GROMACS .gro file of C-alpha atoms in nm:
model
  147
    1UNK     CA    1  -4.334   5.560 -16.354
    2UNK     CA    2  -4.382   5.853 -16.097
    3UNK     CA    3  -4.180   5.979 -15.894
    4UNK     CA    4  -4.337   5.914 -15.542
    5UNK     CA    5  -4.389   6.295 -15.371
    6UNK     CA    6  -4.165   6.184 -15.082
    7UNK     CA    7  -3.837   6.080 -15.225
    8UNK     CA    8  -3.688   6.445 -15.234
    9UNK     CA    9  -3.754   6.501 -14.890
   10UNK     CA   10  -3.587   6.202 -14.745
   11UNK     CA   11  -3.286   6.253 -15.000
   12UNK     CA   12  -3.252   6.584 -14.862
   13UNK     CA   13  -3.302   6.434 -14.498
   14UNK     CA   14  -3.045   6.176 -14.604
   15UNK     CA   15  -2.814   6.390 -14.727
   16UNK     CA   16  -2.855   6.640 -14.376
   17UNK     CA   17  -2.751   6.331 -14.126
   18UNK     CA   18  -2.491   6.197 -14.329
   19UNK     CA   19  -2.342   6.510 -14.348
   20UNK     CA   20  -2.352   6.627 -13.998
   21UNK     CA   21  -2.249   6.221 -13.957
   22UNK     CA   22  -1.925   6.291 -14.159
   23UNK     CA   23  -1.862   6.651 -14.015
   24UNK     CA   24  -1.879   6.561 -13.658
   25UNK     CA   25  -1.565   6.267 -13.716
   26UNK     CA   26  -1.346   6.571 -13.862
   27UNK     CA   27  -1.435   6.781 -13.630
   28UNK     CA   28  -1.431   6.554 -13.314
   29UNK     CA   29  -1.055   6.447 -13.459
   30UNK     CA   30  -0.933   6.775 -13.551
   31UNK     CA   31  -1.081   6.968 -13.208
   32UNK     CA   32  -1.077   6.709 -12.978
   33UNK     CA   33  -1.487   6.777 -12.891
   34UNK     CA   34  -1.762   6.565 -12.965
   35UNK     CA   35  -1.532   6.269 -12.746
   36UNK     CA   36  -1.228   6.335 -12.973
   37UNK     CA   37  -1.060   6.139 -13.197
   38UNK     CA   38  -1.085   5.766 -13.217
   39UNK     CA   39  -0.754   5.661 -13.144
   40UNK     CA   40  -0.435   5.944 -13.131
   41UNK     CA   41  -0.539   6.272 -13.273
   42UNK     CA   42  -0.299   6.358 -13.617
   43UNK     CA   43  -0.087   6.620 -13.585
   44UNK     CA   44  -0.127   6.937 -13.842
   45UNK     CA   45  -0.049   6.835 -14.193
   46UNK     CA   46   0.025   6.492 -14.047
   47UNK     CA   47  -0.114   6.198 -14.352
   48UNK     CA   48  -0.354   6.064 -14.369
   49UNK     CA   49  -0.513   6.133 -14.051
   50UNK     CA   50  -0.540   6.500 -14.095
   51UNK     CA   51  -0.578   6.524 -14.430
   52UNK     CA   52  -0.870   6.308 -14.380
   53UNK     CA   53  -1.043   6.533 -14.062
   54UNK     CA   54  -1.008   6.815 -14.279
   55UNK     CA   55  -1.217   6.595 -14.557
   56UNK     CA   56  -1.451   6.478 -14.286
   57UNK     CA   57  -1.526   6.827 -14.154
   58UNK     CA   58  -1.520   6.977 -14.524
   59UNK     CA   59  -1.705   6.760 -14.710
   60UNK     CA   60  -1.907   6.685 -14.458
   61UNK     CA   61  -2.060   7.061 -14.429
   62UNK     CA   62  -2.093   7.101 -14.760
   63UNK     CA   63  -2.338   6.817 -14.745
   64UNK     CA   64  -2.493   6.916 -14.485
   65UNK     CA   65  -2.575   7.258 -14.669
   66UNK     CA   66  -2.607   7.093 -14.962
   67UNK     CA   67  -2.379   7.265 -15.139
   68UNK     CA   68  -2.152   7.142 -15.406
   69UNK     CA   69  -2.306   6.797 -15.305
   70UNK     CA   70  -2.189   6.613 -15.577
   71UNK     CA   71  -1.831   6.651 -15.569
   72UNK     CA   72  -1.803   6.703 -15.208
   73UNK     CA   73  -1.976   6.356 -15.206
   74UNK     CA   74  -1.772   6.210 -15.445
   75UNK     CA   75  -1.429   6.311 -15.256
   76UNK     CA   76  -1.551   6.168 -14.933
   77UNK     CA   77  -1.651   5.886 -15.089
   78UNK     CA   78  -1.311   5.827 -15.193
   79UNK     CA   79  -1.150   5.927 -14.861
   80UNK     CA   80  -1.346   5.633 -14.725
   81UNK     CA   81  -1.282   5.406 -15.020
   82UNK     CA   82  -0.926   5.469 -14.922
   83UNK     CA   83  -0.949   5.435 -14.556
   84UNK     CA   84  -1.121   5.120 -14.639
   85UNK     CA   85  -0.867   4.955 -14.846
   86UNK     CA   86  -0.543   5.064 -14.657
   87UNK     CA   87  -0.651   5.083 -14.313
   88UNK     CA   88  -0.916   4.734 -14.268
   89UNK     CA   89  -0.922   4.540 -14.559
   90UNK     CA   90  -0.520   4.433 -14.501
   91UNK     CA   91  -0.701   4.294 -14.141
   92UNK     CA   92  -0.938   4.082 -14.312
   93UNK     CA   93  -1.136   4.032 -14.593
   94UNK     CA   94  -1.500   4.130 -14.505
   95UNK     CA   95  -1.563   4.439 -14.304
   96UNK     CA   96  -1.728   4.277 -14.039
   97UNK     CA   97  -1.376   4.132 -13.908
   98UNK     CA   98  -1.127   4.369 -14.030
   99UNK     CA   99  -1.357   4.677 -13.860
  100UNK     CA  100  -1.439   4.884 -14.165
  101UNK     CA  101  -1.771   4.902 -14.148
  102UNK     CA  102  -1.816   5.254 -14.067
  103UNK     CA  103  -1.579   5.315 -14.353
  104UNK     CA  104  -1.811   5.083 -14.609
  105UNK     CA  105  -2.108   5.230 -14.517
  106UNK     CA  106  -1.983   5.589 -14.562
  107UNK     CA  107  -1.833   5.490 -14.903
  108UNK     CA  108  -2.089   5.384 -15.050
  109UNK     CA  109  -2.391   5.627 -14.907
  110UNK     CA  110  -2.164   5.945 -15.032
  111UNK     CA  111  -2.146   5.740 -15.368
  112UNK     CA  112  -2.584   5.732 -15.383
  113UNK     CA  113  -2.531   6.076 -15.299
  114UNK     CA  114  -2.352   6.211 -15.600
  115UNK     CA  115  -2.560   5.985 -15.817
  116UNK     CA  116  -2.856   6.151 -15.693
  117UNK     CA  117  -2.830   6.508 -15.625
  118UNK     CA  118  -2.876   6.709 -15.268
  119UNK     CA  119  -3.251   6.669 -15.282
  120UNK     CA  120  -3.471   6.924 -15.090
  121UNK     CA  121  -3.353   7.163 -14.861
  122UNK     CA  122  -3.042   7.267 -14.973
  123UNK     CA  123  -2.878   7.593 -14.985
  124UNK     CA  124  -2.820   7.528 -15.347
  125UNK     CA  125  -3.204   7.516 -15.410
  126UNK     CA  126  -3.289   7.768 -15.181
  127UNK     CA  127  -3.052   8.014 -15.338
  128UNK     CA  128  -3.200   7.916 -15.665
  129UNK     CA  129  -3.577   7.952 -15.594
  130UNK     CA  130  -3.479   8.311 -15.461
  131UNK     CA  131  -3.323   8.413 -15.778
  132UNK     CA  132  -3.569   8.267 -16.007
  133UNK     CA  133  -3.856   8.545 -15.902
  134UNK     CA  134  -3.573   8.830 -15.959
  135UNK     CA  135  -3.538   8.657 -16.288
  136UNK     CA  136  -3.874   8.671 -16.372
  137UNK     CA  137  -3.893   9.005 -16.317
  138UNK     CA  138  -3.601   9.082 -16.520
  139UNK     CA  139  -3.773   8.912 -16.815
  140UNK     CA  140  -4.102   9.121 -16.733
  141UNK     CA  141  -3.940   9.427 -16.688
  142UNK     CA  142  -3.747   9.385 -17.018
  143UNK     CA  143  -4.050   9.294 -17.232
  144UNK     CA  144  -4.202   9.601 -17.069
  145UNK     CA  145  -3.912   9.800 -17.245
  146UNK     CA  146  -3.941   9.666 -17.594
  147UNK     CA  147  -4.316   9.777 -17.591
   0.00000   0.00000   0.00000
């Protein structure tokens, strides 16, 4: 089956919101913009609210560059899996009553993420495609040489 000529652009789209999604909760918690924190803002060092910002704004930009996607996407992922199972789920069983929605959703969309790659537009590709023509030229320049 073919791959349909659309699905790397809305990965890549995808991956771009989710990111700036993820990066504007660190930084709104961390820097008090963006309508700050929800709830007290952590203090330096203070876990796991800070620890977690500094995920949130971390991970989250390296997403949105699409850098380092997978792993980046795979440690938020487990920041939320974590903020999922020791912050709501001991309110309630589903996250519609214990509030973790947010948390759920964020899990598991950083989880498709590092199963499927940055998609288009990401620094990683873009920094690729510009060294693949220097490559070339390498290679051309070098059988040049051995004629």
């Amino acid at each position: 089956m073919e791959t349909p000529s659309y699905q790397g652009p809305a990965l890549g789209l995808f991956r771009i919101v989710l990111g700036l999604l993820f990066a504007s909760h660190g930084a709104a918690t961390l820097f008090d913009v963006l309508g700050g924190a929800h709830g007290q803002s952590p203090t330096p060092g203070q876990w796991p609210g800070w620890w977690a910002a500094v995920i949130q704004l971390a991970g989250g930009t390296l997403v949105l560059l699409g850098v380092g996607t997978r792993s980046a996407a795979i440690l938020c992922s487990g920041s939320m899996a974590y903020a999922y199972f020791v912050e709501h789920q001991p309110h309630g069983l589903f996250p519609l009553e214990n509030g973790g929605e947010q948390a759920a959703l964020f899990c598991w969309a950083f989880l498709l993420l590092a199963a499927l790659g940055p998609g288009r537009w990401s620094l990683k590709e873009l920094l690729t495609f510009t060294a693949r023509p220097r490559q070339s030229a390498r290679r051309e320049m070098s059988d040049r040489n051995r004629t």
